[in-house]
Coordinates of C-alpha atoms and ligand atoms in Angstrom, one line a residue:
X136 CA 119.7 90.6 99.6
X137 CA 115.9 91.4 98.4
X138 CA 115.4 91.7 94.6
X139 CA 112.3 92.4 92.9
X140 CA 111.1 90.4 90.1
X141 CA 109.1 92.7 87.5
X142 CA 106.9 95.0 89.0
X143 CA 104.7 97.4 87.3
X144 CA 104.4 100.3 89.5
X145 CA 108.0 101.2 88.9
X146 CA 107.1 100.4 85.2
X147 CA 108.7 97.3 84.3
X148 CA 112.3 96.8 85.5
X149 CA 113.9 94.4 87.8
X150 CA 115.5 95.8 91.0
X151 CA 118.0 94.4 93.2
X152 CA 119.1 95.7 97.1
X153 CA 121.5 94.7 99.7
X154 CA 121.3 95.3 103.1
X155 CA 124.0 94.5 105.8
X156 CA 123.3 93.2 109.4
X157 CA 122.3 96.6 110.7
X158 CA 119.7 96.8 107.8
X159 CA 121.3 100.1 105.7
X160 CA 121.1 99.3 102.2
X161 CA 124.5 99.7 100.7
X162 CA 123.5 98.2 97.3
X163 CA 121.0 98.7 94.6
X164 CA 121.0 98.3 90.7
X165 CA 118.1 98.3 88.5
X166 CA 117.5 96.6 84.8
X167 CA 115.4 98.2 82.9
X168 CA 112.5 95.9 80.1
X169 CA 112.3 99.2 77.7
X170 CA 115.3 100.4 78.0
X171 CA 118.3 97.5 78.0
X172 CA 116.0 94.3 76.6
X173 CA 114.9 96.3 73.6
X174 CA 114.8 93.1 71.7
X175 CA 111.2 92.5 73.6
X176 CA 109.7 95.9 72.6
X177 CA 107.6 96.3 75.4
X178 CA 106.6 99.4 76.8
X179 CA 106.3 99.7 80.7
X180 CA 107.5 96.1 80.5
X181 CA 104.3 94.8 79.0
X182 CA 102.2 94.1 76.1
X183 CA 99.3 95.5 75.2
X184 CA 97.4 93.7 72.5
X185 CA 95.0 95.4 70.5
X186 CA 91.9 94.4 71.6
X187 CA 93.1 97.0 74.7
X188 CA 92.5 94.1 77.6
X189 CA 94.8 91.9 77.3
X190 CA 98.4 92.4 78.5
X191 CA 101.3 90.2 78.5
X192 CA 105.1 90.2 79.4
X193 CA 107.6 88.2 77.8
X194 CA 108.8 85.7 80.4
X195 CA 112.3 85.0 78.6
X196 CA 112.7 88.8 78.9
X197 CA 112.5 88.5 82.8
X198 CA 114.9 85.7 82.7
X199 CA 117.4 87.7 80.3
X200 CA 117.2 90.7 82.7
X201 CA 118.3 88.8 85.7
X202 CA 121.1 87.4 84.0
X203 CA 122.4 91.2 83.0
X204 CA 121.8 92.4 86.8
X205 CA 123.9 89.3 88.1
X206 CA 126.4 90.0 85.7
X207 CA 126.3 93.9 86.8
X208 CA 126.7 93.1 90.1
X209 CA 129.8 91.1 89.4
X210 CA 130.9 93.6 87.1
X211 CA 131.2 96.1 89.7
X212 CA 133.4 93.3 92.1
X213 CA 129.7 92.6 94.5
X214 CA 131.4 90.1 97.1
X215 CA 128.3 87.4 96.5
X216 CA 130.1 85.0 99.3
X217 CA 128.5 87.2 102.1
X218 CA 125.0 86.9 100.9
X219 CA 123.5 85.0 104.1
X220 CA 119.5 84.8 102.3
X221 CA 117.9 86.3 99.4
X222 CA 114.3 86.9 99.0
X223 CA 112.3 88.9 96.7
X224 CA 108.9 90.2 95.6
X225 CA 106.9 90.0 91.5
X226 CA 104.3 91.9 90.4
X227 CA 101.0 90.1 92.1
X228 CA 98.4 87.9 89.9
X229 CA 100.9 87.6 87.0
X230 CA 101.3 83.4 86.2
X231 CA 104.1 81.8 84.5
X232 CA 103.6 78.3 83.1
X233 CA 106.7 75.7 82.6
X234 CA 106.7 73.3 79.8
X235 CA 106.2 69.5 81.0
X236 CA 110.1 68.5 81.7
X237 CA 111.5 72.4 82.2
X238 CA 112.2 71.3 85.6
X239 CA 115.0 68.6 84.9
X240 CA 116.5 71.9 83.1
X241 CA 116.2 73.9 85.9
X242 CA 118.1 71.9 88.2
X243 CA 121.2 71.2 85.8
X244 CA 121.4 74.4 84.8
X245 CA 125.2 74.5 83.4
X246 CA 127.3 77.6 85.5
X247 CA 129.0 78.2 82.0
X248 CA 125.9 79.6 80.8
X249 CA 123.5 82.4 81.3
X250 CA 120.1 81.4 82.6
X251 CA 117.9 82.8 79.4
X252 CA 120.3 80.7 76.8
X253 CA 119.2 77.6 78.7
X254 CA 115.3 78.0 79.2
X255 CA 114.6 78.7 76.0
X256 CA 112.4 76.2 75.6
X257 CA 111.0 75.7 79.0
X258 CA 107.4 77.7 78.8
X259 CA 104.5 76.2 77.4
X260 CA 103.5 79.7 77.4
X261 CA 106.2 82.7 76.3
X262 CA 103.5 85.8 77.1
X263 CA 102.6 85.9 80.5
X264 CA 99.7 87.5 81.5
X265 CA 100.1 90.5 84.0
X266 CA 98.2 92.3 86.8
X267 CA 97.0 94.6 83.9
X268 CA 95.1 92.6 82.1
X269 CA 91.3 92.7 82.2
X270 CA 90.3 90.0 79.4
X271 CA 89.0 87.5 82.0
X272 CA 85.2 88.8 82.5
X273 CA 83.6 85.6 81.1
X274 CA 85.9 83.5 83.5
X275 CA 85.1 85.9 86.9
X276 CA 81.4 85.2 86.0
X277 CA 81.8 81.5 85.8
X278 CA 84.5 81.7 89.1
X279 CA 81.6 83.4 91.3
X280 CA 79.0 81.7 90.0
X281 CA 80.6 78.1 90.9
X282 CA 81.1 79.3 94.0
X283 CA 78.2 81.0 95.0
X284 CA 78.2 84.4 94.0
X285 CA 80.7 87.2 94.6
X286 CA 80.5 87.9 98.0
X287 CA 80.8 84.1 98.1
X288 CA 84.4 84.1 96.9
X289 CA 85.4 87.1 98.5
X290 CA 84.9 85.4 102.1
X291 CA 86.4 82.1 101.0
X292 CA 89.6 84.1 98.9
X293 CA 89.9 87.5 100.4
X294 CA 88.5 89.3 97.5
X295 CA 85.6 88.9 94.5
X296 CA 86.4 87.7 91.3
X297 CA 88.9 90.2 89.3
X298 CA 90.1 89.7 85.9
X299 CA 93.8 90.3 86.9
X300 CA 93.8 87.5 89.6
X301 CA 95.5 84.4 88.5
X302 CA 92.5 81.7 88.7
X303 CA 90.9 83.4 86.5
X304 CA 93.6 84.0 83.9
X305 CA 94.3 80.4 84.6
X306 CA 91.0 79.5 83.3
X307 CA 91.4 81.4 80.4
X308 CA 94.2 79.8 79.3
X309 CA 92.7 76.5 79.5
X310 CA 89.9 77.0 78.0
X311 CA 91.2 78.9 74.8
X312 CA 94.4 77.3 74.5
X313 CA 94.2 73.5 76.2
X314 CA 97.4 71.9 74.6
X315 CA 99.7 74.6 76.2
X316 CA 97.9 74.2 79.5
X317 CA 98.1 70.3 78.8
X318 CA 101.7 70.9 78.4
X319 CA 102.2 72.8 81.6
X320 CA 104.1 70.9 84.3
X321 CA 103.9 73.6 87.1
X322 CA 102.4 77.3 87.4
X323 CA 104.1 80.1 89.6
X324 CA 103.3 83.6 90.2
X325 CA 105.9 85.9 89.2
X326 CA 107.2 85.6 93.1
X327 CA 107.1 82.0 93.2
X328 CA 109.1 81.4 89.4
X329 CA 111.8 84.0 90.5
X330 CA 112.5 82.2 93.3
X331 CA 112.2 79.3 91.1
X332 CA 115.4 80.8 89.3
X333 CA 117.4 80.9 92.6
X334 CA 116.3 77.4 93.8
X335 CA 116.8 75.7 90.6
X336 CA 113.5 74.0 91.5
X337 CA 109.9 75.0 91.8
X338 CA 109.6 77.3 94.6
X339 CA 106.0 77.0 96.5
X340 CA 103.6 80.1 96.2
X341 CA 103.4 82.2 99.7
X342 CA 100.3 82.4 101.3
X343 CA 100.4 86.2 100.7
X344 CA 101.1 86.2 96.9
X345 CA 98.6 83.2 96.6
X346 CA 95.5 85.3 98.5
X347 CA 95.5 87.3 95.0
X348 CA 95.0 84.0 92.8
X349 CA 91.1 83.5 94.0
X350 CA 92.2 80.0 94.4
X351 CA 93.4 80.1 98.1
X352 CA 91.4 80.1 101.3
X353 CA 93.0 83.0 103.1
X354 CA 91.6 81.4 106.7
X355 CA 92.4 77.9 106.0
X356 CA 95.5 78.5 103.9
X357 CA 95.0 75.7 101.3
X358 CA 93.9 75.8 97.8
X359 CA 90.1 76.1 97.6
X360 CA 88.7 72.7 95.7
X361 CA 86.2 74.5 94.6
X362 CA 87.7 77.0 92.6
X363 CA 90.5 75.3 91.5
X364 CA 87.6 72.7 89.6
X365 CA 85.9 75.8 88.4
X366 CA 89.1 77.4 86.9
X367 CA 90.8 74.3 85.5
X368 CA 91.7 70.3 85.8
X369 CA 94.7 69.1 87.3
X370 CA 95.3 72.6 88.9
X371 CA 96.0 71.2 92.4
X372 CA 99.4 69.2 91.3
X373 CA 100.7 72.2 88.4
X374 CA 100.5 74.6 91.7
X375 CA 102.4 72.6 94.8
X376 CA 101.1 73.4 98.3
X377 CA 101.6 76.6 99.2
X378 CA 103.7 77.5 102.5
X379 CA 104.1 80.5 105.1
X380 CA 105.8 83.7 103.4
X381 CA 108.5 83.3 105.4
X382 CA 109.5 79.9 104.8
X383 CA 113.4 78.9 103.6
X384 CA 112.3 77.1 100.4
X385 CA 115.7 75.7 100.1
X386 CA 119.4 77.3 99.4
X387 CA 120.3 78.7 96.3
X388 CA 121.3 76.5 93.5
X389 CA 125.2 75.4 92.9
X390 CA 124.2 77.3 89.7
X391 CA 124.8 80.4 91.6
X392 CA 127.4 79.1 93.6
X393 CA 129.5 78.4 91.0
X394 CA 128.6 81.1 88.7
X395 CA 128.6 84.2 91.0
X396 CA 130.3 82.7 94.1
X397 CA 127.3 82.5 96.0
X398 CA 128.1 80.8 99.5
X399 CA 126.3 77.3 99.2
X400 CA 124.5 77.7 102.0
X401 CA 122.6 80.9 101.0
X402 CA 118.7 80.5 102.0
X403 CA 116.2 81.6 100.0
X404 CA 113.5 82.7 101.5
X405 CA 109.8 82.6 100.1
X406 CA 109.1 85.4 97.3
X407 CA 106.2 87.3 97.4
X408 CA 103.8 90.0 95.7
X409 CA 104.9 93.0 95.6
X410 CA 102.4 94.9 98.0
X411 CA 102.7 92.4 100.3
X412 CA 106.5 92.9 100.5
X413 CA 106.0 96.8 100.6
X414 CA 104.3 96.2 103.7
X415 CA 107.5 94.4 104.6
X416 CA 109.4 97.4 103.7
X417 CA 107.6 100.0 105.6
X418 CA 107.3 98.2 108.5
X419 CA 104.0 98.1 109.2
X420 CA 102.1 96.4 112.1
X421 CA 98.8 95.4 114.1
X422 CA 97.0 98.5 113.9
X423 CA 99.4 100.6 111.5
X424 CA 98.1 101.8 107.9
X425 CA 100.1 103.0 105.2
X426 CA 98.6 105.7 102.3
X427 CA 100.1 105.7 99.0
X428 CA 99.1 109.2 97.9
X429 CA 99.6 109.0 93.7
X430 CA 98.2 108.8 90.9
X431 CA 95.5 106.6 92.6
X432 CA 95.4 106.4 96.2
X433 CA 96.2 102.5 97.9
X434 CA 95.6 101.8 101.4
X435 CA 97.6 98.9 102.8
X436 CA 96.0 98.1 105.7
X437 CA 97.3 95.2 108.6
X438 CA 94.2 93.5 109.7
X439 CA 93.9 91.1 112.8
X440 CA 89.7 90.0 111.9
X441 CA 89.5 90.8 108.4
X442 CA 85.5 91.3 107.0
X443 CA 85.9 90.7 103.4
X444 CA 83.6 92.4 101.2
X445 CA 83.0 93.2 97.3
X446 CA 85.5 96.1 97.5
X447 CA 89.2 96.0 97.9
X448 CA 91.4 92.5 98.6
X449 CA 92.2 90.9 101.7
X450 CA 95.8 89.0 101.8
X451 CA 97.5 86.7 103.8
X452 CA 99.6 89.0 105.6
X453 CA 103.2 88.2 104.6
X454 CA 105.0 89.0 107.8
X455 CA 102.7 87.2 110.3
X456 CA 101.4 84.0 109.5
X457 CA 97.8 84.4 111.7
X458 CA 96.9 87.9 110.7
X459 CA 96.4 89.6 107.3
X460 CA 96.3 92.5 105.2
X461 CA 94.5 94.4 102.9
X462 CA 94.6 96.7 99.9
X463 CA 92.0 99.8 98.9
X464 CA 92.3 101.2 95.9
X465 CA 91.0 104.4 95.2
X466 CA 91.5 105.8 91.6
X467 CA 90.6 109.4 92.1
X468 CA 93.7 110.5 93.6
X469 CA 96.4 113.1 92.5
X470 CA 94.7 113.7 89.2
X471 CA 91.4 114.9 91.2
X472 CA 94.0 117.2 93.6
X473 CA 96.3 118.6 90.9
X474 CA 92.7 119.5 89.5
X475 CA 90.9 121.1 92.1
X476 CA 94.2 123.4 92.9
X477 CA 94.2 124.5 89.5
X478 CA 90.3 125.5 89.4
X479 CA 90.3 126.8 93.3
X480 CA 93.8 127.6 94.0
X481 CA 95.0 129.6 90.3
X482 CA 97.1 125.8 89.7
X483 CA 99.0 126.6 93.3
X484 CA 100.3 124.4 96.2
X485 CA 100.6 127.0 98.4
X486 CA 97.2 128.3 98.1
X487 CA 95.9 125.2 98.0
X488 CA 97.7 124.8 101.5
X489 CA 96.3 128.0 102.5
X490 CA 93.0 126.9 102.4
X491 CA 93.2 123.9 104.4
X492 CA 95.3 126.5 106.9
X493 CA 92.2 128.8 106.9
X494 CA 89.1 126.4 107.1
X495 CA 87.9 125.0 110.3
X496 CA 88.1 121.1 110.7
X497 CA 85.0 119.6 109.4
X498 CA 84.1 122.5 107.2
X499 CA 81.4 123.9 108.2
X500 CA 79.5 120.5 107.9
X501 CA 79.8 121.4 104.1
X502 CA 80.9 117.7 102.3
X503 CA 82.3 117.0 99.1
X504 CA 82.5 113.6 96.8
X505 CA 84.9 114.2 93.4
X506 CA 85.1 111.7 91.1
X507 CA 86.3 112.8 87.6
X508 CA 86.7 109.2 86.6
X509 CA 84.4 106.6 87.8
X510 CA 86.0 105.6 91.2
X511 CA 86.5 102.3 92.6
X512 CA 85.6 102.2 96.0
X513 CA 83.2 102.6 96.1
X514 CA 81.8 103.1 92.0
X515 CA 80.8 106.1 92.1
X516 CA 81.6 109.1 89.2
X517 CA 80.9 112.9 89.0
X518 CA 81.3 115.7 91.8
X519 CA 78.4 116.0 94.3
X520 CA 78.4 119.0 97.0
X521 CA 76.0 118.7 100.1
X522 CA 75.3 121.7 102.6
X523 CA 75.5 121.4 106.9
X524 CA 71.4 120.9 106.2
X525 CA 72.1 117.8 103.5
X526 CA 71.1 119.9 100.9
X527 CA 72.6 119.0 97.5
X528 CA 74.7 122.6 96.6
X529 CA 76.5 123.3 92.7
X530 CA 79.2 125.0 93.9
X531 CA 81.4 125.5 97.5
X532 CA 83.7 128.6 98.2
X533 CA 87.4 128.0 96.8
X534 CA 88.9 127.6 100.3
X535 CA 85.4 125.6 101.2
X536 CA 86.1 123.5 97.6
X537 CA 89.6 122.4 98.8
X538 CA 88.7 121.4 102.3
X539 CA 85.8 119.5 101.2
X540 CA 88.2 117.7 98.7
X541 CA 90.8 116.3 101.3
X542 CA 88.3 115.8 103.8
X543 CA 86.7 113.7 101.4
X544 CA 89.0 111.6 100.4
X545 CA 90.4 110.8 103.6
X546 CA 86.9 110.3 106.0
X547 CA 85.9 107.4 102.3
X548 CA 89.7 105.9 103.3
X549 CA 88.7 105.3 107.0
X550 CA 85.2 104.5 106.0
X551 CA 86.4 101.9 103.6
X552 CA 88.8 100.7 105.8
X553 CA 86.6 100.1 108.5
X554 CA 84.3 98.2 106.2
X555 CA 87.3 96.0 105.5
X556 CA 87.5 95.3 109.3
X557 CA 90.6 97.4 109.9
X558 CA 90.2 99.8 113.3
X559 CA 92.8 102.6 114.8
X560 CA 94.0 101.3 117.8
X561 CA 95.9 104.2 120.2
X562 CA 99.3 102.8 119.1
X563 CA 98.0 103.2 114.9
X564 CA 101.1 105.3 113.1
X565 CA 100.0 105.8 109.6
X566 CA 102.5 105.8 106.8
X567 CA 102.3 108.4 104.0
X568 CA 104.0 107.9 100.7
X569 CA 103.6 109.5 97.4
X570 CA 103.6 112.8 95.7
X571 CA 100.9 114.7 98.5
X572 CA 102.8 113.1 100.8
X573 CA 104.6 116.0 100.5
X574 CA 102.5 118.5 101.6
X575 CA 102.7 119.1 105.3
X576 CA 98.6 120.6 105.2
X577 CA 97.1 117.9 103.5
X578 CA 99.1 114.9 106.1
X579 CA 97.3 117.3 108.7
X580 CA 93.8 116.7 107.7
X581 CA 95.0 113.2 107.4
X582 CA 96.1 113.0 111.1
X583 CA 93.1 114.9 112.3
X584 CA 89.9 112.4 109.8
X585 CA 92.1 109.1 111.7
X586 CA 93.2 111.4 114.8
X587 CA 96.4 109.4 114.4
X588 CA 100.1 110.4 114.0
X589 CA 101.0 110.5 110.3
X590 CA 104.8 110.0 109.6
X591 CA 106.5 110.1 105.9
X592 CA 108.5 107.2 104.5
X593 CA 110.4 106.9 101.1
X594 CA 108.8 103.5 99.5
X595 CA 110.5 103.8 96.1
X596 CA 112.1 101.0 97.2
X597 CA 109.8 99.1 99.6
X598 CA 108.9 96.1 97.6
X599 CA 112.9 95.4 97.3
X600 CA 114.0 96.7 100.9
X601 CA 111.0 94.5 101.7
X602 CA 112.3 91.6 100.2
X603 CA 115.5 92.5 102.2
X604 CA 113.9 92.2 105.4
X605 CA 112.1 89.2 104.9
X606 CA 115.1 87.7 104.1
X607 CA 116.6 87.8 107.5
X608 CA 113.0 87.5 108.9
X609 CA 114.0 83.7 107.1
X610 CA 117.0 83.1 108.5
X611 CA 114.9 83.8 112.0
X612 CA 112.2 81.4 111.2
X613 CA 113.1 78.5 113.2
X614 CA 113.9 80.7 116.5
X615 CA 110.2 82.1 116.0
X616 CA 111.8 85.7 116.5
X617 CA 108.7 88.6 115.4
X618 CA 109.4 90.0 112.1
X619 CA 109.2 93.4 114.1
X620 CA 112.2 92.6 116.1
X621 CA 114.5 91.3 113.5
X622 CA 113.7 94.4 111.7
X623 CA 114.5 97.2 114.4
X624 CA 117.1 98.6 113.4
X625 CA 115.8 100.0 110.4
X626 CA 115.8 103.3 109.7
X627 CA 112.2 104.6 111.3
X628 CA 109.8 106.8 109.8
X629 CA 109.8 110.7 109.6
X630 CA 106.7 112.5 112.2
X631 CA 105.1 114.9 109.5
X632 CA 101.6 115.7 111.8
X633 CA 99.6 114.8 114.9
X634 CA 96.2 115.3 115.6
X635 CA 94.7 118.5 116.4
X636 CA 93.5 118.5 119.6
X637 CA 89.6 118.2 119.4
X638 CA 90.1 116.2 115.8
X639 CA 88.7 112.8 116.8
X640 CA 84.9 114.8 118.6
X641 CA 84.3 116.6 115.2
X642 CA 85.2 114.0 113.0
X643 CA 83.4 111.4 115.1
X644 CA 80.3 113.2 114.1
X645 CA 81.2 113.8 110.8
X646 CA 81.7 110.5 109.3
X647 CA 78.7 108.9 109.7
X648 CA 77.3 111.6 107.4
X649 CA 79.7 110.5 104.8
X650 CA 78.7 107.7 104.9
X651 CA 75.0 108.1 104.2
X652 CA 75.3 110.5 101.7
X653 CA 77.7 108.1 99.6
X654 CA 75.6 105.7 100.1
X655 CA 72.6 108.1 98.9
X656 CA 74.4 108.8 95.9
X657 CA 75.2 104.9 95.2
X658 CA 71.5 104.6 95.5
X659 CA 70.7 107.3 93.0
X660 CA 73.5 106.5 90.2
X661 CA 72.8 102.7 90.4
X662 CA 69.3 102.4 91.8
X663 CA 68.4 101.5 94.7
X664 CA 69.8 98.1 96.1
X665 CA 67.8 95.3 94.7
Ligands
5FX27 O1 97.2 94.4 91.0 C1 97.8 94.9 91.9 C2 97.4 94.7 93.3 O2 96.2 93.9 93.4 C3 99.0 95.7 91.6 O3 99.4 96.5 92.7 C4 100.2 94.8 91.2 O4 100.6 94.1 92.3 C5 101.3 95.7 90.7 F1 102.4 94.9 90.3

């Protein structure tokens, strides 16, 4: 059984799947914060406060929801006795903190009761801060600086200092509110406290979930000393060691057991972030890299030798312990497609698609960077247009504009993801998801900039079927069986496009020019490189 603590990209609900021994799900049921916990008020399952940075959830509200999606699932006669492991993924970054002697609650948790009547009064802190929030500046400033600078942190923790990541908000905490963190007997990630619910103990953070805290070495796969002292005292013991994402932390609590009818020797398996367990849920391995085409592009990427840098996040990788994997986010995505198709196409897909269908690849050697908002990888805003001869140009032909778009934003993905350390191998499938994932012209540019097959997958449920997978993935830990073999059976992916043949010669060429001219147009916007 995989359920997801909180996550944000599905807006703040918690979701629960079931999967039998041949991997078909043939369970799902989803709580909703905004919708059935109206008591909280939150919208998207969060807090904004009005100073617009910071963002909180309500932990008891988390609690309350898993009680009503255990009680559903009873409700509608769910045989719990069969459950062999659970596992599940939170929303990465976001902390929890339990008040000094919560965990003597947590472990005699009475099965008369429902869980949120009884830990009332077991957070020091009741608004959690979430991967949303961006109030930490002061602290990522004092993080990098302790530890020598940005790139500094990223090698030691897989990325730079952001303000969502959990040392940070960590730090925060202590420094403008020192009798609750004085209070605190343990802080878990949003993973590591749902599985904290199952266990009826503190569950260990995973090595994936803790590679977004900029606390944990992602290469030596202990807490950094170093950053723990900058963020806060005493932050080694209120953590615990963290372990392998695969791990069996234990078997679920008699709370459970006796409650639900839980067989008592149900495993629970690690939680972990929610990325990390999409991975899980699309299958992806060495070589493979999966495309979330939405609102903003994200490239999960498996890495074998990862070269961390000042852009995107490198992570343990959550379903084999000795590689890792990494996340690029790029944040002009659908917004800047749905616009360019209404200026160049009169607001149509299919002319939009008949452009890419009657350009040559690599456009004429005409390339195009569109950034509406200020973009993330790398920080670049505006629209800039360059001719075969380099030239600087104000304006392409429609059908050249829409080329020039897609090309775009698929040769920065490779060339991002190569910085990052990733490289196609000849067995690379990569994994579209999202909205333009539908669009059978634009995965063809996509095949042709990686010259890779491209195949379609539904993810709407990847951090949960995830969670799912790794759960049996636990109950195969000690017989060191691959987490691609116990997870074979799954349904497999849909072929949408293969290379063009010829693809790889003109795109060879082509991306090296991208890369100079982004980086001549980094130069101009922010100077040139001290
Ligand atoms: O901050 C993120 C990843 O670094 C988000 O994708 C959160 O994990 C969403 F829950």
């Amino acid at each position: 059984m995989g359920c997801t603590a909180p996550r944000a990209p599905q807006t703040g609900k918690v979701k629960v799947v079931a999967v039998d021994a041949e991997l078909n799900v043939f369970y799902e049921d989803s709580v909703h914060f905004d919708r059935d916990l109206l008591e909280f008020g939150t919208q998207g399952g969060v807090h904004v406060h009005e100073n617009g940075l910071t963002v909180t959830s309500p932990v008891l509200m988390w609690v309350k929801a898993l009680d009503i999606i255990l009680e559903k699932m009873k409700t509608s006669g769910f045989d719990f006795s069969q459950v062999l492991a659970l596992s599940g993924a939170g929303q990465q970054h976001g902390s929890v903190y339990w008040k000094t002697g919560a965990s003597q609650v947590l472990t005699s948790l009475s099965p008369n009761l429902p869980l949120h009547e009884q830990l009332q009064a077991c957070f020091s802190i009741s608004d959690c801060p979430v991967w949303m929030d961006s109030s930490t500046t002061a602290q990522c400033r004092q993080l990098e600086a302790a530890v020598g600078g940005a790139q500094a942190l990223s090698c030691l923790t897989g990325s730079r200092a952001y303000e969502r990541f959990t040392g940070n908000q960590i730090a925060k905490i202590y420094q403008q509110n020192p009798e609750a963190y004085s209070h605190t007997e343990r802080i878990s990630l949003v993973s590591s406290f749902a599985a904290s619910l199952f266990l009826g103990s503190y569950s260990p953070i995973d090595y994936s979930d803790g590679s977004g805290m900029n606390l944990l070495q992602i290469q030596g796969k202990v807490w950094s000393q170093a950053c723990l002292g900058a963020c806060a005292p005493h932050l080694e013991e209120k953590l615990g060691s963290p372990v392998p994402s695969c791990s069996v932390v234990g078997a679920v609590s008699s709370y459970y057991v006796q409650r639900y009818g839980f067989p008592p020797g149900c495993k629970v398996v690690a939680f972990t972030g929610d990325n990390p367990a999409s991975l899980a849920g699309m299958r992806l391995e060495e070589g493979d890299i999966a495309v979330s085409l939405g609102t903003s592009d994200t490239l999960f990427l498996w890495l074998q030798e990862p070269t961390p840098a000042l852009e995107g996040h490198i992570f343990c990788n959550p379903v084999d312990t000795q590689h890792y994997m990494a996340l690029l986010c790029f944040k002009n995505g659908s917004l800047m497609r749905e616009k360019i198709r209404d200026e160049s196409a009169s607001r149509s897909w299919s002319e939009f698609s008949k452009a890419l269908q009657s350009t040559e690849m690599g456009n004429g050697g005409n390339l195009g960077f569109y950034f509406d908002v200020m973009e993330i990888t790398p920080e670049i805003v505006g629209r800039h247009r360059f001719s075969a001869e380099n030239r600087e140009v104000s304006a392409f032909p429609w059908d050249v504009e829409i080329r020039a778009l897609i090309e775009g934003q698929f040769m920065a993905k490779r060339i991002h993801a190569e910085g990052l350390g990733y490289r196609v191998m000849p067995k690379t499938k990569i994994l579209a998801t999202g909205g333009a994932s539908h669009n059978r012209d634009i995965l063809q540019v996509l095949a042709d900039v990686f010259g890779a097959p491209v195949y379609v997958i539904d993810t709407a449920n990847s951090a949960c079927v995830g969670s799912a997978y790794r759960a049996f993935h636990g109950l195969a830990a000690e017989t060191d069986v691959p987490f691609s073999e116990v997870v074979k059976l799954a349904p497999n992916p849909r072929l949408a496009a293969t290379p063009t043949p010829g693809a790889s010669q003109v795109y060879e060429a082509l991306l090296p020019q991208y890369a100079k001219l982004e980086q001549r147009i980094l130069s101009q916007t922010r100077g040139p490189l001290q």
